[in-house]
Coordinates of C-alpha atoms in Angstrom, one line a residue:
M32 CA 135.8 96.9 66.4
N33 CA 138.7 98.8 68.0
K34 CA 141.6 97.2 69.8
K35 CA 140.3 98.0 73.3
R36 CA 137.1 96.1 72.6
I37 CA 139.0 93.1 71.2
R38 CA 141.2 93.0 74.3
L39 CA 138.1 93.1 76.6
G40 CA 136.4 90.4 74.6
I41 CA 139.5 88.1 74.9
L42 CA 139.7 88.8 78.6
G43 CA 136.0 87.9 79.1
L44 CA 136.4 84.7 77.2
A45 CA 139.4 83.8 79.3
L46 CA 137.6 84.4 82.5
G47 CA 134.7 82.3 81.3
L48 CA 136.8 79.2 80.7
A49 CA 137.4 76.8 83.5
V50 CA 141.0 76.1 84.3
I51 CA 141.6 72.4 84.9
F52 CA 144.0 70.6 87.2
P53 CA 144.5 66.8 87.5
V54 CA 143.6 65.5 91.0
G55 CA 144.3 61.9 91.8
G56 CA 143.9 60.8 88.2
R57 CA 140.8 62.9 87.6
I58 CA 140.1 66.2 86.1
K59 CA 138.6 68.9 88.4
A60 CA 137.6 72.5 87.5
A61 CA 139.4 75.2 89.4
M62 CA 138.1 78.2 91.2
T63 CA 134.4 78.0 90.3
V64 CA 132.4 80.8 91.8
V65 CA 129.2 79.6 93.6
E66 CA 126.4 81.7 95.0
V67 CA 125.6 80.6 98.5
K68 CA 121.8 80.6 98.9
K69 CA 121.1 78.6 102.0
A70 CA 122.7 77.4 105.2
G71 CA 124.4 74.0 104.9
Q72 CA 125.0 74.4 101.2
V73 CA 127.8 72.1 99.9
V74 CA 130.2 74.2 97.9
D75 CA 133.0 71.7 97.5
S76 CA 133.8 68.1 98.4
F77 CA 136.9 66.0 98.7
Q78 CA 137.4 62.4 99.8
G79 CA 133.9 62.2 101.2
V80 CA 134.2 65.5 103.3
N81 CA 132.0 68.4 102.3
A82 CA 132.8 72.1 102.6
V83 CA 129.5 73.7 103.8
Y84 CA 128.6 77.4 103.7
R85 CA 125.8 79.7 104.7
P86 CA 124.9 83.2 103.5
G87 CA 126.2 86.2 105.3
K88 CA 129.3 87.5 106.9
W89 CA 132.4 85.5 108.0
D90 CA 131.7 82.8 110.5
G91 CA 134.7 83.2 112.8
D92 CA 134.8 80.4 115.4
D93 CA 131.6 78.7 114.4
K94 CA 131.7 74.9 115.1
I95 CA 130.1 74.1 111.7
Y96 CA 130.9 76.8 109.2
S97 CA 134.4 78.1 110.2
C98 CA 137.5 77.2 108.3
A99 CA 138.9 75.4 111.3
A100 CA 135.7 73.3 111.6
L101 CA 136.4 71.9 108.1
V102 CA 140.0 71.0 109.0
K103 CA 138.8 69.2 112.1
K104 CA 136.0 67.4 110.2
Y105 CA 138.4 66.3 107.5
Y106 CA 141.0 64.9 109.9
Q107 CA 138.4 63.2 112.1
A108 CA 136.9 61.5 109.0
R109 CA 140.2 60.6 107.3
Y110 CA 142.7 60.2 110.1
G111 CA 140.6 59.4 113.2
F112 CA 141.5 62.4 115.4
T113 CA 140.8 66.1 115.8
P114 CA 143.6 68.7 115.4
Y115 CA 143.7 71.6 117.8
N116 CA 145.5 74.9 118.1
L117 CA 144.3 76.2 114.8
F118 CA 145.2 79.9 115.5
A119 CA 147.1 82.5 113.5
G120 CA 150.8 81.7 113.4
A121 CA 150.4 78.5 115.4
T122 CA 151.3 74.9 114.6
P123 CA 148.4 72.4 114.8
L124 CA 148.5 69.9 117.7
E125 CA 147.2 66.4 118.2
Y126 CA 146.6 64.8 121.6
D127 CA 144.9 61.4 120.8
K128 CA 147.5 59.2 119.1
G129 CA 150.9 60.5 120.1
G130 CA 151.9 62.0 116.8
K131 CA 152.7 65.6 115.8
F132 CA 152.4 68.1 113.0
K133 CA 155.5 69.5 111.4
K134 CA 155.8 72.5 109.1
V135 CA 156.8 71.4 105.5
T136 CA 157.7 73.4 102.4
S137 CA 156.5 71.0 99.7
P138 CA 152.8 70.3 100.3
K139 CA 151.1 67.0 99.6
V140 CA 147.4 66.0 99.4
G141 CA 145.9 65.9 102.9
D142 CA 148.3 68.5 104.4
I143 CA 146.9 71.4 106.4
A144 CA 147.4 74.8 104.7
S145 CA 147.4 78.0 106.6
K146 CA 147.5 81.8 106.0
S147 CA 147.1 84.1 108.9
T148 CA 143.8 83.0 110.5
H149 CA 142.6 81.0 107.6
W150 CA 143.0 77.2 107.5
A151 CA 142.3 74.7 104.7
I152 CA 143.1 71.2 103.3
V153 CA 145.4 70.6 100.3
Q154 CA 143.3 68.8 97.6
N155 CA 145.9 68.8 94.9
V156 CA 149.4 70.1 94.0
S157 CA 150.3 70.8 90.4
G158 CA 153.6 72.5 89.8
N159 CA 153.4 75.8 91.7
N160 CA 149.6 75.6 92.1
V161 CA 147.8 74.3 95.2
T162 CA 144.1 73.5 95.1
L163 CA 142.3 73.9 98.5
L164 CA 139.3 72.4 100.2
E165 CA 138.1 75.2 102.6
Q166 CA 135.2 76.8 104.4
N167 CA 134.4 80.4 105.3
W168 CA 136.2 81.8 102.2
K169 CA 133.4 84.0 100.9
R170 CA 132.4 87.4 99.8
V171 CA 129.2 89.3 100.4
V172 CA 128.1 91.6 97.6
G173 CA 124.9 93.5 98.4
K174 CA 122.5 90.8 99.6
K175 CA 124.3 87.9 97.9
T176 CA 127.0 85.7 99.2
Y177 CA 129.6 84.1 96.9
A178 CA 132.2 81.3 97.6
K179 CA 134.8 79.5 95.5
S180 CA 135.0 75.8 94.8
D181 CA 138.5 74.3 94.2
R182 CA 140.3 77.6 94.9
V183 CA 143.8 77.6 93.6
V184 CA 146.7 79.5 95.2
S185 CA 150.4 79.7 94.6
K186 CA 152.5 77.3 96.7
S187 CA 154.3 80.2 98.3
E188 CA 151.1 81.9 99.5
M189 CA 150.4 79.4 102.3
K190 CA 152.2 77.6 105.1
Y191 CA 151.8 73.8 105.2
F192 CA 151.7 71.3 108.0
R193 CA 151.9 67.5 107.8
Y194 CA 151.0 64.9 110.4
Y195 CA 153.6 62.4 111.5
D196 CA 152.7 59.3 113.6
K197 CA 154.3 58.4 117.0
N198 CA 157.1 56.6 115.1
G199 CA 158.0 59.7 113.1
K200 CA 156.5 58.5 109.8
E201 CA 154.5 60.9 107.7
V202 CA 150.8 60.0 107.5
L203 CA 148.9 61.0 104.3
N204 CA 145.3 60.2 103.4
G205 CA 144.8 58.3 106.7
S206 CA 147.7 55.7 106.4
S207 CA 151.4 55.4 107.2
S208 CA 154.0 52.9 106.1
S209 CA 155.0 51.9 109.6
S210 CA 151.9 52.1 111.8
S211 CA 148.2 51.2 111.8
S212 CA 147.6 53.6 114.6
V213 CA 145.7 56.0 112.3
S214 CA 142.2 54.7 111.8
K215 CA 140.6 54.0 108.4
P216 CA 137.8 56.2 107.3
R217 CA 134.5 55.6 109.0
T218 CA 131.6 53.9 107.2
L219 CA 127.9 54.0 108.1
S220 CA 125.3 51.4 107.1
I221 CA 121.6 50.9 107.9
N222 CA 119.6 47.7 108.0
R223 CA 116.9 49.1 105.7
T224 CA 116.8 51.8 103.0
S225 CA 113.0 51.7 102.9
L226 CA 110.3 50.4 105.2
N227 CA 106.6 50.4 105.7
V228 CA 104.9 51.1 109.1
K229 CA 101.3 51.4 110.2
T230 CA 100.0 54.3 112.1
R231 CA 100.5 53.9 115.9
A232 CA 102.9 51.0 115.1
T233 CA 106.7 50.9 115.3
A234 CA 109.7 49.6 113.4
T235 CA 113.4 49.9 114.3
L236 CA 116.1 51.3 112.1
T237 CA 119.5 49.9 113.0
A238 CA 122.7 51.9 112.1
T239 CA 126.2 50.5 112.2
I240 CA 129.5 52.5 112.2
G241 CA 132.4 50.9 110.5
N242 CA 135.9 51.8 111.8
K243 CA 134.3 53.4 114.8
R244 CA 136.1 55.9 116.9
S245 CA 135.9 56.2 120.6
G246 CA 132.8 58.3 121.5
D247 CA 131.1 57.9 118.1
T248 CA 127.3 57.8 118.3
V249 CA 124.5 57.8 115.8
T250 CA 121.7 60.3 115.9
F251 CA 118.3 59.9 114.1
S252 CA 116.0 62.5 112.7
S253 CA 112.7 62.6 110.8
S254 CA 112.1 64.8 107.8
N255 CA 108.4 65.1 108.8
K256 CA 107.4 64.4 112.4
K257 CA 103.7 64.7 111.5
I258 CA 104.1 61.5 109.5
A259 CA 106.6 59.5 111.5
T260 CA 108.8 60.2 114.6
V261 CA 112.0 58.5 115.5
S262 CA 113.6 58.0 118.9
S263 CA 117.3 58.3 119.8
R264 CA 117.5 54.5 119.4
G265 CA 116.1 54.4 115.9
V266 CA 112.6 53.3 116.8
I267 CA 110.2 54.7 114.2
T268 CA 106.5 55.3 115.0
G269 CA 103.9 55.9 112.4
V270 CA 101.8 59.0 113.1
K271 CA 99.7 59.6 110.0
T272 CA 99.6 58.3 106.4
G273 CA 102.3 59.6 104.1
T274 CA 106.0 59.4 103.2
C275 CA 109.0 60.8 104.9
Y276 CA 112.7 60.1 105.4
V277 CA 114.5 59.1 108.6
T278 CA 118.2 60.0 108.5
A279 CA 120.9 58.3 110.6
T280 CA 124.0 60.5 111.1
V281 CA 127.3 59.9 112.8
K282 CA 127.3 62.8 115.3
G283 CA 129.8 65.5 114.6
T284 CA 130.4 64.4 111.0
N285 CA 128.7 64.6 107.6
L286 CA 128.4 60.9 107.3
S287 CA 124.7 59.9 107.0
K288 CA 122.3 57.4 105.5
K289 CA 118.6 57.8 104.7
C290 CA 115.7 55.4 104.9
K291 CA 112.4 56.1 103.1
V292 CA 109.4 55.5 105.5
S293 CA 106.0 54.9 104.1
V294 CA 103.2 55.1 106.7
S295 CA 99.8 53.5 106.0
L296 CA 96.6 53.4 108.1
G297 CA 96.8 50.7 110.9
S298 CA 94.0 48.7 112.4
R299 CA 91.2 50.5 114.3
S300 CA 91.2 50.5 118.1
I301 CA 89.0 52.1 120.7
K302 CA 90.1 53.6 124.0
L303 CA 87.7 54.4 126.8
N304 CA 88.3 56.8 129.7
A305 CA 87.2 54.0 132.1
S306 CA 87.2 50.2 132.0
R307 CA 85.4 49.8 135.4
L308 CA 82.8 52.0 137.1
T309 CA 81.1 51.8 140.5
L310 CA 78.0 54.0 140.9
I311 CA 76.8 54.5 144.4
K312 CA 75.9 58.1 145.1
V313 CA 76.8 59.3 141.6
K314 CA 73.8 58.8 139.3
S315 CA 75.7 59.2 136.0
Y316 CA 79.1 59.1 134.4
P317 CA 80.2 60.4 131.0
L318 CA 82.0 57.5 129.3
K319 CA 84.2 58.9 126.6
G320 CA 85.6 56.9 123.7
V321 CA 88.3 57.7 121.2
I322 CA 88.9 55.8 117.9
Y323 CA 92.5 55.4 116.8
N324 CA 93.3 54.9 113.1
K325 CA 89.9 56.3 112.4
R326 CA 88.3 56.1 108.9
S327 CA 86.3 59.0 107.6
N328 CA 82.9 57.4 108.2
D329 CA 83.7 55.7 111.6
K330 CA 81.4 56.6 114.5
L331 CA 81.1 55.2 118.0
K332 CA 77.9 53.6 119.3
Y333 CA 77.1 52.4 122.8
K334 CA 74.9 49.7 124.3
T335 CA 74.2 48.1 127.7
S336 CA 73.9 44.5 128.6
N337 CA 71.2 45.3 131.2
K338 CA 68.9 48.3 131.0
K339 CA 67.5 47.6 134.5
I340 CA 70.9 48.2 136.1
A341 CA 72.5 50.9 133.9
T342 CA 71.6 52.7 130.6
V343 CA 73.9 54.5 128.2
S344 CA 73.1 57.4 125.8
S345 CA 74.2 57.8 122.2
K346 CA 76.9 60.1 123.6
G347 CA 78.2 57.6 126.1
V348 CA 76.6 59.0 129.3
V349 CA 76.0 56.1 131.7
K350 CA 73.1 56.3 134.2
K351 CA 72.3 54.0 137.0
K352 CA 68.9 52.5 137.5
K353 CA 67.1 51.3 140.6
K354 CA 68.2 47.7 140.3
K355 CA 71.6 46.8 141.9
G356 CA 74.1 44.6 140.1
T357 CA 76.6 44.6 137.3
A358 CA 76.1 45.6 133.6
T359 CA 78.5 45.8 130.7
I360 CA 78.6 48.9 128.5
T361 CA 80.0 48.2 125.1
A362 CA 81.4 50.9 122.7
W363 CA 81.7 49.7 119.1
I364 CA 82.2 50.8 115.5
P365 CA 79.3 49.7 113.3
G366 CA 80.3 47.5 110.4
T367 CA 83.5 46.3 112.2
S368 CA 84.5 43.9 114.9
T369 CA 86.2 46.7 116.8
K370 CA 84.8 47.2 120.3
K371 CA 85.7 48.1 123.9
T372 CA 83.8 47.3 127.1
C373 CA 83.4 49.0 130.5
R374 CA 82.1 47.0 133.5
V375 CA 79.5 49.0 135.6
T376 CA 78.6 48.1 139.1
V377 CA 75.5 49.7 140.7
K378 CA 75.2 49.7 144.5

């Protein structure tokens, strides 16, 4: 084996090893290359905030996938406000709490990092190395998209901005020594993590936001609307038998909770297209019945209480007879107690 091959072998081995940096008392791998295969893929996470990506070219000003969107999401979750003015060469601004961002030369965890038009969050500082939490830092090679988790840069490569509260005290990780004006991180809880509901019946999922910000709302979604639907207020309705998940999410954040919903067949019921009929000049009327929560062998049958006043066919067609008066048409499911009636008056 010649010297060139030895050097290449050593270089390949070095590139294959993960460089590790201590982060808040834990060990975290640096600069892991990840292939982005789907929209919403979580590439990195720090302090409960996820960096999400989607395949394809750079996302510019996208409200979900841009680099600035991550910075806003992180500060909203950790500090309780949204930073603005995230443009090339600018200093971030804050309008909600009376504080301000200042440029600093020695970054700390939670600071905003910036280079030209790119923005990120400082995850860790180790000597001259800074680990970033970021979005939209990706590369497209052919039809594949790649991103980096825990990307490490040299300290001098970026500019750094730190938030100071209205009293001039620096705020890191959502707290300051002099003021409680910066909110604690949100929490989200739901009253049930699993529930059973019958078809055509309802159950309510209640979600509660802890350390709620002004304007915070919870949205609900179903993983399969053919099995169960959910309203904006968390009311779940069983549609057909099966299992799905209802997710409660704090709007504008990645904070969510899931509830497993199991739908079973509910009690039978019958609905008729008329509960009262008056036949004067009209000689017949098609009475139509629908079975809800129907079993495979269920069929509707019809009968009349007085054949001299009105008759009913096997398909539910009501015909008046010569005698005037009132008769009751009953639709029922044989072998069950489920029935529905229609009062027919013949004049």
